[in-house]
Coordinates of C-alpha atoms in Angstrom, one line a residue:
M1 CA -26.7 25.9 -28.3
Y2 CA -25.6 26.9 -31.8
T3 CA -23.7 24.4 -33.9
I4 CA -22.0 25.7 -37.1
D5 CA -20.4 23.4 -39.7
I6 CA -17.1 24.6 -41.1
P7 CA -16.5 23.2 -44.6
A8 CA -12.7 23.3 -44.4
S9 CA -10.3 20.7 -45.9
T10 CA -10.9 18.9 -42.6
P11 CA -14.5 19.7 -41.8
Y12 CA -15.4 20.4 -38.2
K13 CA -18.1 21.9 -36.0
V14 CA -18.2 25.0 -33.8
H15 CA -20.4 24.6 -30.7
I16 CA -21.5 27.8 -29.0
G17 CA -23.6 27.8 -25.8
T18 CA -23.5 27.4 -22.1
M19 CA -22.4 24.5 -19.8
L20 CA -20.2 23.2 -22.7
L21 CA -17.0 22.8 -20.6
E22 CA -18.8 20.1 -18.7
A23 CA -19.7 18.4 -22.0
S24 CA -16.3 19.0 -23.6
G25 CA -15.0 15.4 -23.1
E26 CA -17.6 13.7 -25.2
L27 CA -17.4 16.5 -27.9
V28 CA -13.6 16.0 -28.1
R29 CA -13.9 12.2 -28.0
T30 CA -16.4 12.3 -31.0
A31 CA -14.2 14.7 -33.0
C32 CA -10.7 13.7 -32.1
G33 CA -10.6 10.1 -30.9
G34 CA -7.3 8.9 -29.3
E35 CA -6.4 7.6 -25.9
R36 CA -4.6 10.6 -24.3
A37 CA -5.3 14.3 -24.2
V38 CA -3.0 17.2 -23.2
I39 CA -4.7 20.4 -22.1
V40 CA -2.6 23.3 -23.0
T41 CA -3.5 26.4 -21.0
D42 CA -2.0 29.5 -19.4
S43 CA -1.6 30.5 -15.8
N44 CA -4.7 32.7 -15.8
V45 CA -7.2 30.3 -17.4
G46 CA -5.9 27.0 -16.1
P47 CA -6.9 27.5 -12.4
L48 CA -10.4 28.5 -13.5
Y49 CA -11.3 25.9 -16.1
A50 CA -8.7 23.2 -16.5
P51 CA -10.1 21.0 -13.7
I52 CA -13.6 21.0 -15.3
V53 CA -12.3 20.2 -18.7
S54 CA -9.9 17.6 -17.3
Q55 CA -12.7 15.8 -15.4
S56 CA -14.9 15.8 -18.5
L57 CA -12.1 14.4 -20.6
K58 CA -11.4 11.7 -18.0
S59 CA -15.1 10.8 -18.0
A60 CA -14.9 10.4 -21.7
G61 CA -12.1 7.8 -21.3
Y62 CA -9.0 9.9 -21.8
E63 CA -5.8 9.8 -19.9
V64 CA -5.3 13.5 -19.3
F65 CA -2.2 15.7 -18.9
T66 CA -2.0 19.4 -18.4
F67 CA 0.7 21.8 -19.6
T68 CA 0.5 25.3 -18.2
F69 CA 2.6 28.3 -19.4
S70 CA 2.8 31.9 -18.0
A71 CA 0.0 34.1 -19.4
G72 CA 0.7 36.9 -21.9
E73 CA 1.5 37.7 -25.5
R74 CA 5.2 37.5 -24.8
Q75 CA 4.8 33.7 -24.3
K76 CA 3.7 33.3 -27.9
R77 CA 7.2 32.3 -28.9
A78 CA 9.4 29.5 -30.0
S79 CA 10.5 28.5 -26.5
T80 CA 6.9 27.9 -25.4
L81 CA 6.2 25.9 -28.5
I82 CA 9.3 23.7 -27.9
D83 CA 8.3 23.2 -24.2
I84 CA 4.9 21.9 -25.3
L85 CA 6.5 19.5 -27.8
E86 CA 9.0 18.2 -25.3
F87 CA 6.2 17.7 -22.8
M88 CA 4.2 15.7 -25.3
A89 CA 7.3 13.6 -26.2
E90 CA 8.2 13.0 -22.6
H91 CA 4.7 11.6 -21.9
E92 CA 4.9 9.5 -25.1
F93 CA 2.0 11.0 -27.0
S94 CA 1.2 9.5 -30.3
R95 CA 0.0 11.2 -33.5
S96 CA -3.5 10.0 -32.8
D97 CA -3.7 11.6 -29.3
A98 CA -5.4 15.0 -28.8
V99 CA -4.2 18.5 -28.1
V100 CA -6.8 20.6 -26.3
A101 CA -6.2 24.4 -26.4
L102 CA -7.9 25.9 -23.4
G103 CA -7.7 29.7 -23.3
G104 CA -7.5 32.8 -25.4
G105 CA -5.8 33.7 -28.7
V106 CA -2.2 33.1 -27.5
T107 CA -3.0 29.7 -26.2
G108 CA -5.0 28.7 -29.3
D109 CA -2.2 29.8 -31.5
V110 CA 0.8 28.2 -29.8
A111 CA -1.1 25.0 -28.9
G112 CA -2.5 24.8 -32.4
F113 CA 1.0 25.2 -33.8
A114 CA 2.3 22.4 -31.5
A115 CA -0.5 20.1 -32.7
A116 CA 0.5 20.9 -36.3
C117 CA 4.1 20.1 -35.6
Y118 CA 4.0 17.1 -33.2
M119 CA 4.7 13.9 -35.3
R120 CA 3.7 16.0 -38.3
G121 CA 0.2 16.6 -37.0
C122 CA -2.2 15.4 -34.4
P123 CA -5.9 16.1 -33.6
L124 CA -6.6 19.6 -32.2
A125 CA -9.6 20.8 -30.1
Q126 CA -10.0 24.5 -29.5
I127 CA -11.8 25.6 -26.4
P128 CA -11.7 29.4 -26.5
T129 CA -12.4 31.3 -23.3
S130 CA -12.1 34.9 -24.5
L131 CA -14.4 36.8 -26.8
L132 CA -11.4 37.4 -29.2
A133 CA -10.7 33.7 -29.4
M134 CA -14.4 32.7 -29.8
V135 CA -15.1 35.1 -32.7
D136 CA -11.8 34.9 -34.5
S137 CA -8.6 33.0 -33.6
S138 CA -10.2 29.6 -32.7
V139 CA -11.9 29.3 -36.2
G140 CA -10.1 29.1 -39.5
G141 CA -7.0 27.0 -38.8
K142 CA -4.4 29.7 -38.5
T143 CA -1.7 28.9 -35.9
A144 CA 1.4 30.9 -35.2
I145 CA 4.1 32.2 -32.9
D146 CA 5.8 35.6 -32.9
L147 CA 9.4 36.2 -33.8
K148 CA 11.7 39.1 -32.9
A149 CA 11.1 40.6 -36.3
G150 CA 7.3 40.6 -36.0
K151 CA 4.0 39.0 -35.1
N152 CA 2.8 35.6 -36.4
L153 CA 5.8 35.2 -38.6
A154 CA 6.1 31.4 -38.0
G155 CA 3.1 29.1 -38.1
A156 CA 1.0 26.6 -40.0
F157 CA -2.5 26.2 -41.3
W158 CA -3.9 23.4 -39.0
Q159 CA -7.7 23.1 -38.7
P160 CA -9.1 22.0 -35.4
R161 CA -11.3 18.9 -35.2
V162 CA -13.8 20.8 -33.0
V163 CA -14.3 24.2 -31.5
I164 CA -16.2 24.5 -28.1
A165 CA -17.1 28.0 -27.1
D166 CA -18.8 28.2 -23.7
V167 CA -20.0 31.7 -23.4
G168 CA -20.2 31.4 -19.7
C169 CA -16.4 31.7 -19.6
L170 CA -16.9 35.4 -20.7
G171 CA -18.2 36.1 -17.2
T172 CA -14.8 35.9 -15.6
L173 CA -13.2 38.4 -18.1
E174 CA -12.3 41.9 -16.9
P175 CA -14.2 44.6 -18.9
E176 CA -11.1 45.5 -20.9
Q177 CA -10.6 41.8 -21.8
L178 CA -14.2 41.6 -23.1
A179 CA -13.7 44.8 -25.0
D180 CA -10.5 43.5 -26.6
G181 CA -12.6 41.0 -28.6
C182 CA -14.9 43.7 -29.8
G183 CA -12.3 44.9 -32.3
E184 CA -12.7 41.7 -34.3
V185 CA -16.5 41.8 -33.9
I186 CA -16.6 45.3 -35.3
K187 CA -14.3 44.3 -38.1
H188 CA -16.6 41.5 -39.2
G189 CA -19.4 44.0 -39.4
V190 CA -17.4 46.4 -41.6
I191 CA -16.2 43.8 -44.0
R192 CA -19.3 41.7 -44.4
D193 CA -22.4 42.6 -42.4
S194 CA -23.9 46.1 -42.1
R195 CA -26.9 44.7 -40.2
L196 CA -24.5 43.3 -37.5
F197 CA -22.8 46.6 -37.3
A198 CA -26.1 48.5 -37.0
Q199 CA -27.2 46.0 -34.3
L200 CA -24.0 46.7 -32.3
E201 CA -24.5 50.4 -32.7
Q202 CA -28.0 49.9 -31.1
T203 CA -26.8 47.4 -28.5
P204 CA -23.0 47.4 -28.0
L205 CA -21.3 44.2 -26.8
T206 CA -20.4 45.2 -23.2
T207 CA -20.3 43.7 -19.8
E208 CA -23.8 45.0 -19.2
L209 CA -25.1 43.1 -22.1
L210 CA -23.2 40.0 -21.0
H211 CA -24.9 40.1 -17.6
S212 CA -28.4 41.0 -18.9
D213 CA -28.7 38.9 -22.1
L214 CA -26.3 36.0 -22.5
G215 CA -28.4 34.6 -25.3
M216 CA -27.9 37.7 -27.4
V217 CA -24.1 37.5 -26.8
A218 CA -24.2 33.9 -28.0
A219 CA -26.1 34.9 -31.1
I220 CA -23.5 37.7 -31.9
I221 CA -20.7 35.2 -31.5
A222 CA -22.5 32.7 -33.8
R223 CA -23.0 35.4 -36.4
N224 CA -19.3 36.3 -36.3
V225 CA -18.3 32.6 -36.7
E226 CA -20.6 32.4 -39.7
I227 CA -18.9 35.4 -41.3
K228 CA -15.5 33.9 -40.7
R229 CA -16.7 30.5 -42.0
D230 CA -17.9 32.0 -45.3
V231 CA -14.6 33.9 -45.9
V232 CA -12.4 31.0 -44.9
A233 CA -14.5 28.5 -47.0
A234 CA -13.8 30.6 -50.1
D235 CA -10.1 30.8 -49.4
E236 CA -8.8 28.5 -46.7
R237 CA -5.1 29.3 -47.2
E238 CA -5.3 33.1 -47.7
A239 CA -4.6 33.3 -51.4
H240 CA -6.9 36.3 -51.8
A241 CA -10.4 36.6 -50.3
R242 CA -9.4 35.6 -46.8
K243 CA -7.2 38.7 -46.7
L244 CA -10.5 40.6 -46.0
L245 CA -10.1 39.4 -42.4
N246 CA -7.0 41.5 -42.2
F247 CA -8.8 44.8 -42.3
G248 CA -7.0 47.2 -39.9
H249 CA -4.4 44.6 -39.0
S250 CA -1.3 45.8 -40.9
A251 CA -1.5 49.1 -39.1
G252 CA -3.0 47.5 -36.0
H253 CA -0.2 44.9 -35.6
A254 CA 2.4 47.8 -36.1
I255 CA 0.7 49.7 -33.3
E256 CA 0.7 46.6 -31.0
A257 CA 4.5 46.3 -31.5
L258 CA 5.0 50.0 -30.9
E259 CA 3.0 49.7 -27.7
E260 CA 5.2 46.7 -26.7
Y261 CA 2.0 44.6 -26.6
K262 CA 0.8 46.5 -23.5
L263 CA -2.3 47.8 -25.4
G264 CA -5.0 45.2 -26.2
H265 CA -5.2 43.7 -29.7
G266 CA -8.8 45.0 -30.0
S267 CA -7.8 48.6 -29.4
C268 CA -4.9 48.4 -31.8
V269 CA -7.1 46.9 -34.6
A270 CA -9.7 49.6 -33.9
Q271 CA -7.1 52.2 -34.4
G272 CA -5.9 50.5 -37.5
M273 CA -9.4 50.3 -38.9
V274 CA -10.1 54.0 -38.2
L275 CA -6.7 55.0 -39.8
I276 CA -7.3 53.0 -43.0
A277 CA -10.9 54.1 -43.3
S278 CA -9.9 57.7 -42.8
A279 CA -7.4 57.3 -45.6
A280 CA -10.0 55.7 -47.9
V281 CA -12.2 58.8 -47.3
M282 CA -9.4 61.1 -48.2
R283 CA -9.0 59.2 -51.5
G284 CA -12.7 59.4 -52.3
A285 CA -13.1 55.6 -52.0
C286 CA -15.2 55.4 -48.9
D287 CA -18.3 56.9 -47.4
A288 CA -17.3 59.8 -45.2
S289 CA -19.3 58.5 -42.2
V290 CA -17.4 55.1 -42.0
P291 CA -14.3 56.0 -39.9
D292 CA -16.4 58.0 -37.5
R293 CA -19.0 55.2 -37.1
I294 CA -16.2 52.7 -36.5
A295 CA -14.5 55.0 -33.9
R296 CA -17.8 55.7 -32.1
L297 CA -18.8 52.1 -31.9
A298 CA -15.3 51.0 -30.8
R299 CA -15.4 53.6 -28.0
R300 CA -18.8 52.5 -26.8
C301 CA -17.5 48.9 -26.6
G302 CA -14.7 50.1 -24.4
L303 CA -11.8 50.4 -26.9
D304 CA -9.2 53.1 -27.1
T305 CA -9.2 54.6 -30.6
T306 CA -6.7 57.4 -29.9
C307 CA -3.5 56.5 -31.6
R308 CA -0.4 58.2 -30.3
W309 CA 1.9 57.1 -33.1
D310 CA 2.5 59.0 -36.3
A311 CA 2.1 57.5 -39.7
D312 CA 5.9 57.3 -40.3
R313 CA 6.4 55.2 -37.1
I314 CA 3.5 52.9 -38.0
Y315 CA 4.8 52.5 -41.6
T316 CA 8.3 51.5 -40.4
E317 CA 6.9 48.9 -38.1
A318 CA 4.4 47.6 -40.6
L319 CA 7.3 46.7 -43.0
H320 CA 7.6 43.5 -40.9
D321 CA 4.0 42.5 -41.6
K322 CA 3.5 39.1 -43.2
K323 CA 1.1 40.6 -45.7
R324 CA 4.0 42.4 -47.3
A325 CA 5.2 40.8 -50.6
G326 CA 8.5 42.3 -51.6
E327 CA 7.8 46.0 -52.5
H328 CA 4.1 45.6 -52.3
I329 CA 1.5 45.0 -49.5
D330 CA -2.2 44.0 -49.6
V331 CA -4.4 46.5 -47.9
V332 CA -8.2 46.0 -47.1
M333 CA -9.9 49.2 -48.2
P334 CA -13.5 49.9 -46.9
H335 CA -16.1 51.6 -49.1
A336 CA -19.1 51.4 -46.9
I337 CA -20.1 49.5 -43.8
G338 CA -20.4 45.9 -45.0
S339 CA -18.3 46.5 -48.2
C340 CA -14.5 46.3 -48.5
S341 CA -12.0 45.3 -51.2
I342 CA -8.4 44.1 -51.2
E343 CA -5.9 46.4 -53.0
R344 CA -2.3 45.6 -53.7
M345 CA -0.2 48.7 -53.5
S346 CA 3.4 49.7 -53.5
L347 CA 5.1 50.4 -50.1
D348 CA 5.4 54.0 -51.0
D349 CA 1.7 54.2 -51.8
F350 CA 1.0 52.5 -48.5
H351 CA 3.1 55.0 -46.7
E352 CA 1.2 57.9 -48.3
L353 CA -2.1 56.1 -47.4
L354 CA -1.1 56.0 -43.7
R355 CA -0.2 59.7 -43.8
A356 CA -3.5 60.6 -45.4
G357 CA -5.4 58.6 -42.8
D358 CA -3.3 60.2 -40.0
C359 CA -4.2 63.7 -41.1
R360 CA -7.9 63.0 -41.6
H361 CA -8.2 61.1 -38.3
A362 CA -6.5 63.8 -36.3
A363 CA -8.9 66.4 -37.8
S364 CA -11.9 64.2 -37.0
A365 CA -10.8 63.5 -33.5
H366 CA -10.4 67.2 -32.9
E367 CA -13.9 67.8 -34.2
D368 CA -15.3 65.1 -31.9
M369 CA -13.6 66.6 -28.9
A370 CA -15.0 70.0 -29.7
Q371 CA -18.5 68.6 -30.1
E372 CA -18.2 66.7 -26.8
A373 CA -16.9 69.9 -25.1
G374 CA -19.9 71.8 -26.5
Q375 CA -22.3 69.1 -25.2
E376 CA -20.8 69.3 -21.8
A377 CA -21.1 73.1 -21.8
N378 CA -24.7 72.9 -22.7
T379 CA -25.3 70.4 -19.9
L380 CA -23.7 72.8 -17.4

């Protein structure tokens, strides 16, 4: 098991390993205290893991309640948040009792926001069950819901007391769900760790790796948590340095909205990263190999990197992004694998950036298709 200390305003530990659901009760008891615990989960994860976690919490002395909502990104909204708060109030929870978020990113976000709101804040334990949640959303204290105008527009910084990542849970994911988390894994390599990126190029994080070497998967998750820890420790409330974690996300979130959230977050972020990296190449700010390496690795991990939306549509949707500040927006620009910077640019400049990336990426994609067609012809 890996245990990583997170030096946030409220310090906590991230535990990564196997058979941790069975041990979750004592880990939550040590970190959170309280007499009652509410497991917040969704209709997909709850039947699989809520009984195990509930029994462990009961064995640790908790009176346990379970709140289950319908699975899906569209449930990350105010009505779900209010339903959780009403459930806690109905069962007379106190501010010293624990909220246990059991599930993927949507569950962690909405349950975390509920913990931040209920009686002005109560202890939160994150038990992520998806790769995306393990490497990204469960760590760092960001909680949010979506509004009609855009993604994550209402939320709070609320650090968990403990994060419990049982990598055995990844075995129940569909291949596309596992791939979805790889967008954030690739992002971490681009912004901070060229060795991690090269390792993934050598051995992509796929279902095959999950079944053959769970220890390597746990090590990859631990390295991603360390990267996020280092960024968050330098800037917990996203004044500047933490914005590095948004690489590919302004365009990626816009693509998610245009796709009506039917395309996975990982694919949308991958498309956003390729688009911005392509633009950086066009501006002479980035090594020419970067967007192609990102695209190839993303495809090997099972992500769709073919964006069907033009730069103008993406720009219009990105105007709702929370990283916009008036007539400016902060954009993470890559220079090489492992090296990025944050640039504040005007909205007009951002628009032109997206157009430049769109043109370069389209040309690169055409070249890749030609090469693949040539390889196929040689094979025949």
